[in-house]
CSV table of C-alpha atoms in Angstrom, one decimal:
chain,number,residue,atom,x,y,z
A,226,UNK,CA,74.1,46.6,-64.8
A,227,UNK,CA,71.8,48.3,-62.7
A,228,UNK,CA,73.1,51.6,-62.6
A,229,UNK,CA,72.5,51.3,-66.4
A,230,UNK,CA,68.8,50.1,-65.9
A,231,UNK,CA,68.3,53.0,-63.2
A,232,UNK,CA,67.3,55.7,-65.6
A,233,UNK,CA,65.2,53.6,-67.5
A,234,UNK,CA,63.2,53.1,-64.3
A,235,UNK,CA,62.9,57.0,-63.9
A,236,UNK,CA,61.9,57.2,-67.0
A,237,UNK,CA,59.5,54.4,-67.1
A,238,UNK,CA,58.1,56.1,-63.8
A,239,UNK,CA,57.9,59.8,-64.8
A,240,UNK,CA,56.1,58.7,-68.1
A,241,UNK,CA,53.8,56.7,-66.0
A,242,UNK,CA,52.8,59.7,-64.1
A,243,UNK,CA,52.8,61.6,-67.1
A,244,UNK,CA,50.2,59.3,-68.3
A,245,UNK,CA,47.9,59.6,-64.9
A,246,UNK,CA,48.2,63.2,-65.2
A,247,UNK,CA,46.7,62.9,-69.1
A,248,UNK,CA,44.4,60.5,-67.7
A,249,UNK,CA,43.1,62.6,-65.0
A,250,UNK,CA,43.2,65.8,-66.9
A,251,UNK,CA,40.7,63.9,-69.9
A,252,UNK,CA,38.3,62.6,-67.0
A,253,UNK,CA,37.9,65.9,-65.6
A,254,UNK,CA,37.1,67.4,-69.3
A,255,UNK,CA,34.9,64.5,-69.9
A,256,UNK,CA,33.1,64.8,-66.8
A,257,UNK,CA,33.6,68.1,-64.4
A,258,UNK,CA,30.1,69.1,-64.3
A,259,UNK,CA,29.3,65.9,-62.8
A,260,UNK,CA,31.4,65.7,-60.1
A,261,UNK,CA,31.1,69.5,-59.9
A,262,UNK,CA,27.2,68.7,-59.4
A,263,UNK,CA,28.2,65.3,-57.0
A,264,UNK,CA,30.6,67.8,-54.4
A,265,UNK,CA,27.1,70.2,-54.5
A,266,UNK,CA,25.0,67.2,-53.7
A,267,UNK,CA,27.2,66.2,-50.5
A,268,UNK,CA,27.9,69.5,-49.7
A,269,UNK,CA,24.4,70.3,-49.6
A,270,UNK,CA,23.4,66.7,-47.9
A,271,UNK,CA,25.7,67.3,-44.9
A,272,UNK,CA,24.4,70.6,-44.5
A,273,UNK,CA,20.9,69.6,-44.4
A,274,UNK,CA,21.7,66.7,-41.9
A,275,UNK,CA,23.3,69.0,-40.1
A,276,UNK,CA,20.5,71.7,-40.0
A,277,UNK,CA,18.0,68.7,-39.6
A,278,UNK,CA,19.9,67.1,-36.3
A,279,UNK,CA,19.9,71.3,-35.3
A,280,UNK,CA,15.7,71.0,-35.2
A,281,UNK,CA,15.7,68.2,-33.8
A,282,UNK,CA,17.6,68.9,-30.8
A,283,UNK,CA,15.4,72.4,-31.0
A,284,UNK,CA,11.8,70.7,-30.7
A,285,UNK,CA,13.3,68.2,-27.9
A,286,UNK,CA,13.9,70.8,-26.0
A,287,UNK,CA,10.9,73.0,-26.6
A,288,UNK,CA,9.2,69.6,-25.8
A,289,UNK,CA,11.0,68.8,-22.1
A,290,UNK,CA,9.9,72.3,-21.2
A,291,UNK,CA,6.5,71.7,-21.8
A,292,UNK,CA,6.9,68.4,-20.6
A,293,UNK,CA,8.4,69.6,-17.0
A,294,UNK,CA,6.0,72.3,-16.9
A,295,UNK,CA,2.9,69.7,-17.3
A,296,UNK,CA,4.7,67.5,-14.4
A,297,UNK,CA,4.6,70.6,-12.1
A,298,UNK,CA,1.1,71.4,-12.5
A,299,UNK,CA,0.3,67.9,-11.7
A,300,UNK,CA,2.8,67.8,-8.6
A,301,UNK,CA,0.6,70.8,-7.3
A,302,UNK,CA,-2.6,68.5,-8.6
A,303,UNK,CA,-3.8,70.9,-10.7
A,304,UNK,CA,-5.2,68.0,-12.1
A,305,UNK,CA,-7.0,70.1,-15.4
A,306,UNK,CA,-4.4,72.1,-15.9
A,307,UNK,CA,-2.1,69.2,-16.0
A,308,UNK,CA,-4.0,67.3,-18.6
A,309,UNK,CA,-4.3,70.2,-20.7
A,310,UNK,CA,-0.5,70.3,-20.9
A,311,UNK,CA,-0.2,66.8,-21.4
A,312,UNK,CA,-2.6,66.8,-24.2
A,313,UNK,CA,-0.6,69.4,-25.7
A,314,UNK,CA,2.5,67.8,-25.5
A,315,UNK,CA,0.9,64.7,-27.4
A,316,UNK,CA,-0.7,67.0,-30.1
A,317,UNK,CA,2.3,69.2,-30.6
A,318,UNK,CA,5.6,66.7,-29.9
A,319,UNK,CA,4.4,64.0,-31.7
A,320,UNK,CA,8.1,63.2,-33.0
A,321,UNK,CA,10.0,63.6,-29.7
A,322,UNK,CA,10.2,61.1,-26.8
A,323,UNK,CA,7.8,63.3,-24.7
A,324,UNK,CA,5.2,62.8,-26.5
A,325,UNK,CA,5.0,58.7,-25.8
A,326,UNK,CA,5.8,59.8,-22.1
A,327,UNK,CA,2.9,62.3,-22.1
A,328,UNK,CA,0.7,60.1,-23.3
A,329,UNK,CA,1.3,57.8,-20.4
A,330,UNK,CA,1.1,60.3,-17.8
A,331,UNK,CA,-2.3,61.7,-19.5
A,332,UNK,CA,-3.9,58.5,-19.1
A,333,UNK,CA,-2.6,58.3,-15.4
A,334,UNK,CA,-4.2,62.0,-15.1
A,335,UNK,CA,-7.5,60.4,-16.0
A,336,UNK,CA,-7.4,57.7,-13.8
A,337,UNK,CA,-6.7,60.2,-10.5
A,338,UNK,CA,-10.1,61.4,-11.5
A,339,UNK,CA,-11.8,58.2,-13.1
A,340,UNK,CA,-10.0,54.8,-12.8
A,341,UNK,CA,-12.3,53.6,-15.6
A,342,UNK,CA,-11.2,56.4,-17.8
A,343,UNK,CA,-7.1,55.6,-17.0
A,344,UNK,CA,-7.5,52.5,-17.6
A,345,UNK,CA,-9.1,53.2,-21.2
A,346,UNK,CA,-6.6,55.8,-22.2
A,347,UNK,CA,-3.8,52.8,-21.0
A,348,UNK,CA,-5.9,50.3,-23.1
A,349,UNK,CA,-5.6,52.5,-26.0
A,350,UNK,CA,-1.9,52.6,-25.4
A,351,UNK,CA,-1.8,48.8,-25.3
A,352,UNK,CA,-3.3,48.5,-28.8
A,353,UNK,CA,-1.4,51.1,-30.5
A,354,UNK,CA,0.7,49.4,-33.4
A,355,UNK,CA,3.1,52.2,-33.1
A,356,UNK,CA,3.6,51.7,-29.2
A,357,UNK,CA,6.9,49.5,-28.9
A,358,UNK,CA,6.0,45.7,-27.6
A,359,UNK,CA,7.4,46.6,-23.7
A,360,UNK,CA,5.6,50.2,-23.4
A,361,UNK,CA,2.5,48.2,-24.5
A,362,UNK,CA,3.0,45.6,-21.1
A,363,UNK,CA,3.1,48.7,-19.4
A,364,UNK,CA,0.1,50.3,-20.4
A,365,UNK,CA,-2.2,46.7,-19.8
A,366,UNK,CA,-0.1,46.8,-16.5
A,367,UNK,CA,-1.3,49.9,-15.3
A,368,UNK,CA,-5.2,49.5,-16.9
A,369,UNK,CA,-5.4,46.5,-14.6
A,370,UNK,CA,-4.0,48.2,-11.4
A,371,UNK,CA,-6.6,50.8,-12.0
A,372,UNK,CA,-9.1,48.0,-12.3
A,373,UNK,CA,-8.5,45.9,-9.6
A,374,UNK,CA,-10.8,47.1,-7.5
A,375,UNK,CA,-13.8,46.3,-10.5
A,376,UNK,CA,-12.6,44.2,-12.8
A,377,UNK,CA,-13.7,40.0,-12.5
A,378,UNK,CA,-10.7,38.3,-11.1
A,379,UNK,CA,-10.9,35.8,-13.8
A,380,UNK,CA,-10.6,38.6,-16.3
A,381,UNK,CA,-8.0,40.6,-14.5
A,382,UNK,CA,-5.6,37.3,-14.2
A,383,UNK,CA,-5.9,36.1,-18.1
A,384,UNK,CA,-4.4,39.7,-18.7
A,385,UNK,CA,-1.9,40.1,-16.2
A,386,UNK,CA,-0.7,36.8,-15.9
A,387,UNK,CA,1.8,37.0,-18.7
A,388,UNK,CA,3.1,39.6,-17.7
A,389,UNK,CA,4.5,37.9,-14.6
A,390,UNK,CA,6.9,35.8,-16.9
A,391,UNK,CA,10.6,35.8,-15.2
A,392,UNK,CA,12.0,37.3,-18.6
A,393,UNK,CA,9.0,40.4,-18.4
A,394,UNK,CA,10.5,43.8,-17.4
A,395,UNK,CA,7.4,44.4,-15.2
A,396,UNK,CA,6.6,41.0,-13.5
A,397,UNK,CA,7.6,42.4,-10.1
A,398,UNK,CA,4.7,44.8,-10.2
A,399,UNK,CA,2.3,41.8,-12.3
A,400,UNK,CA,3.0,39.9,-9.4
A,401,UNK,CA,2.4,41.7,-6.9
A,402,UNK,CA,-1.0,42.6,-8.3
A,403,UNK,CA,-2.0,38.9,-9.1
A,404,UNK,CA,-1.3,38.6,-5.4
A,405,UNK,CA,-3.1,41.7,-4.1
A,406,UNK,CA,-5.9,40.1,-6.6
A,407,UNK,CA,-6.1,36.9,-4.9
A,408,UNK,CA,-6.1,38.7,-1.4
A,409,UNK,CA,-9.2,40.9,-2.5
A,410,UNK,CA,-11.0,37.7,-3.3
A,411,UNK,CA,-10.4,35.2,-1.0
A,412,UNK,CA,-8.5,33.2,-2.8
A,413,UNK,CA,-5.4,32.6,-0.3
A,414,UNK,CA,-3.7,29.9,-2.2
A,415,UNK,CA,-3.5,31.8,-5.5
A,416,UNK,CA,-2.6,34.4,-3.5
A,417,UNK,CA,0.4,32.6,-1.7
A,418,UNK,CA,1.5,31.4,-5.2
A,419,UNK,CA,2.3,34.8,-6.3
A,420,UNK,CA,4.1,36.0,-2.8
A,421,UNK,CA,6.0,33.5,-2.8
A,422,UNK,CA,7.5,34.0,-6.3
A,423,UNK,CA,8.1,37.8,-5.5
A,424,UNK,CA,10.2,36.4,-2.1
A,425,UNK,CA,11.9,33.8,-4.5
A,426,UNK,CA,13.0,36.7,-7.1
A,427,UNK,CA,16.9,37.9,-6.4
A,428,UNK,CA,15.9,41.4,-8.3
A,429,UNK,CA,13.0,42.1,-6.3
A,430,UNK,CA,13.0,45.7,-5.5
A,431,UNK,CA,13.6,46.0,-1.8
A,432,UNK,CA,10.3,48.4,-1.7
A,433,UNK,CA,8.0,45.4,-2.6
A,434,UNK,CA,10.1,43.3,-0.3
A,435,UNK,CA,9.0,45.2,2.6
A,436,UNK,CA,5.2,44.9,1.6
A,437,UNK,CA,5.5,41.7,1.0
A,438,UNK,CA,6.2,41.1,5.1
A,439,UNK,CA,2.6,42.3,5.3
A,440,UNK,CA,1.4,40.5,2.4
A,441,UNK,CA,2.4,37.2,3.6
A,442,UNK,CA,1.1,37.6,7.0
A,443,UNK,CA,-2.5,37.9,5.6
A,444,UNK,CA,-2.2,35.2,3.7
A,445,UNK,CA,-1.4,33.3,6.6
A,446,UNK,CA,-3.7,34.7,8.8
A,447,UNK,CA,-7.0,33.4,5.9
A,448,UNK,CA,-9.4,34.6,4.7
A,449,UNK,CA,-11.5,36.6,6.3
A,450,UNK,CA,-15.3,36.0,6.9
A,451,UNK,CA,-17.9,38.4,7.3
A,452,UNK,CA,-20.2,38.1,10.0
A,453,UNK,CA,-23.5,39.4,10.3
């Protein structure tokens, strides 16, 4: 019996392709300038991807060199120079990394020549929407350091303060600043809070760990009173 049925199943199966074929053949007369159009569309889409990445990677690199060229001049602390470059990165890069990096190192520019200035270029950092949440920690970081020797204590410590959390990505530096705050005032026990969190910290940096020696012998030795 089934080498009776076996030709029928050939059969069945070379009309069934016969009918895909048909089927195939009527789609494509139906509807070839569409899909001719569709094969343009990706063909051209992968292209311009393609050509788009190519730019990309262009401008990054036309951006590093100015980039690395704007670091040199500063290096050599051709201070003006340095900033001009900067600025230009910022202006011109706007879409590449550099400029974000620029912008930081432009504000650090300023404050080698103003602290007042740095810290208001960082402050503008801090309260730029577009400035991603732990860039902006950075930037009030660094407008306080430039203002620690000015700012009230009060005021400095309501800003840096959270951003001595244990979860922050800066709070070695936060603290340490807090302390150094606390030293500069007199203030021995907020001082010796700080310090001691820095000591109690597994990831401090080894770098702060040495200071930190010093730090917590001026603590102990009090403050210091001034004598006429």
């Amino acid at each position: 019996m089934s080498e009776t049925m076996a030709p029928n199943d050939e059969f069945i199966r070379e009309v069934d392709e016969e009918y895909r074929r048909d089927q195939i053949a009527e789609i494509w007369k139906r509807y070839n300038g569409i899909i001719i159009g569709i094969v343009i569309l990706i063909v051209a889409g992968v292209g311009g991807w393609r050509f788009w990445q190519h730019r990309q990677e262009t401008l990054a690199q036309e951006a590093a060199v100015r980039y690395e060229e704007a670091l040199r001049l500063s290096s050599e602390d051709k201070g003006q120079e340095a900033q001009a470059r900067f600025e230009a990165v910022v202006k011109e890069d706007g879409a590449t990394g550099y400029a974000m990096l620029a912008r930081f190192r432009l504000a650090a520019e300023l404050g080698r020549q103003n602290a007042e200035n740095g810290a208001s270029a960082f402050d503008a950092l801090a309260n730029d929407a577009s400035v991603p949440a732990l860039w902006k920690d950075l930037a009030r970081l660094r407008a306080a350091w430039l203002r620690l020797d000015t700012a009230e204590p009060a005021s400095l410590r309501q800003a840096v303060e959270p951003l001595a959390a244990p979860s922050n990505a800066w709070r070695h530096s936060a603290r340490e600043l807090l302390g150094l705050s606390g030293l500069k005032a007199g203030d021995m026990d907020y001082a010796g809070r700080w310090f001691d969190q820095i000591a109690a910290d597994r990831e401090t940096p080894s770098a702060l760990r040495q200071r930190l020696a010093v730090y917590t012998a001026l603590v102990a030795g009090g403050a210091v009173q001034a004598t006429q």
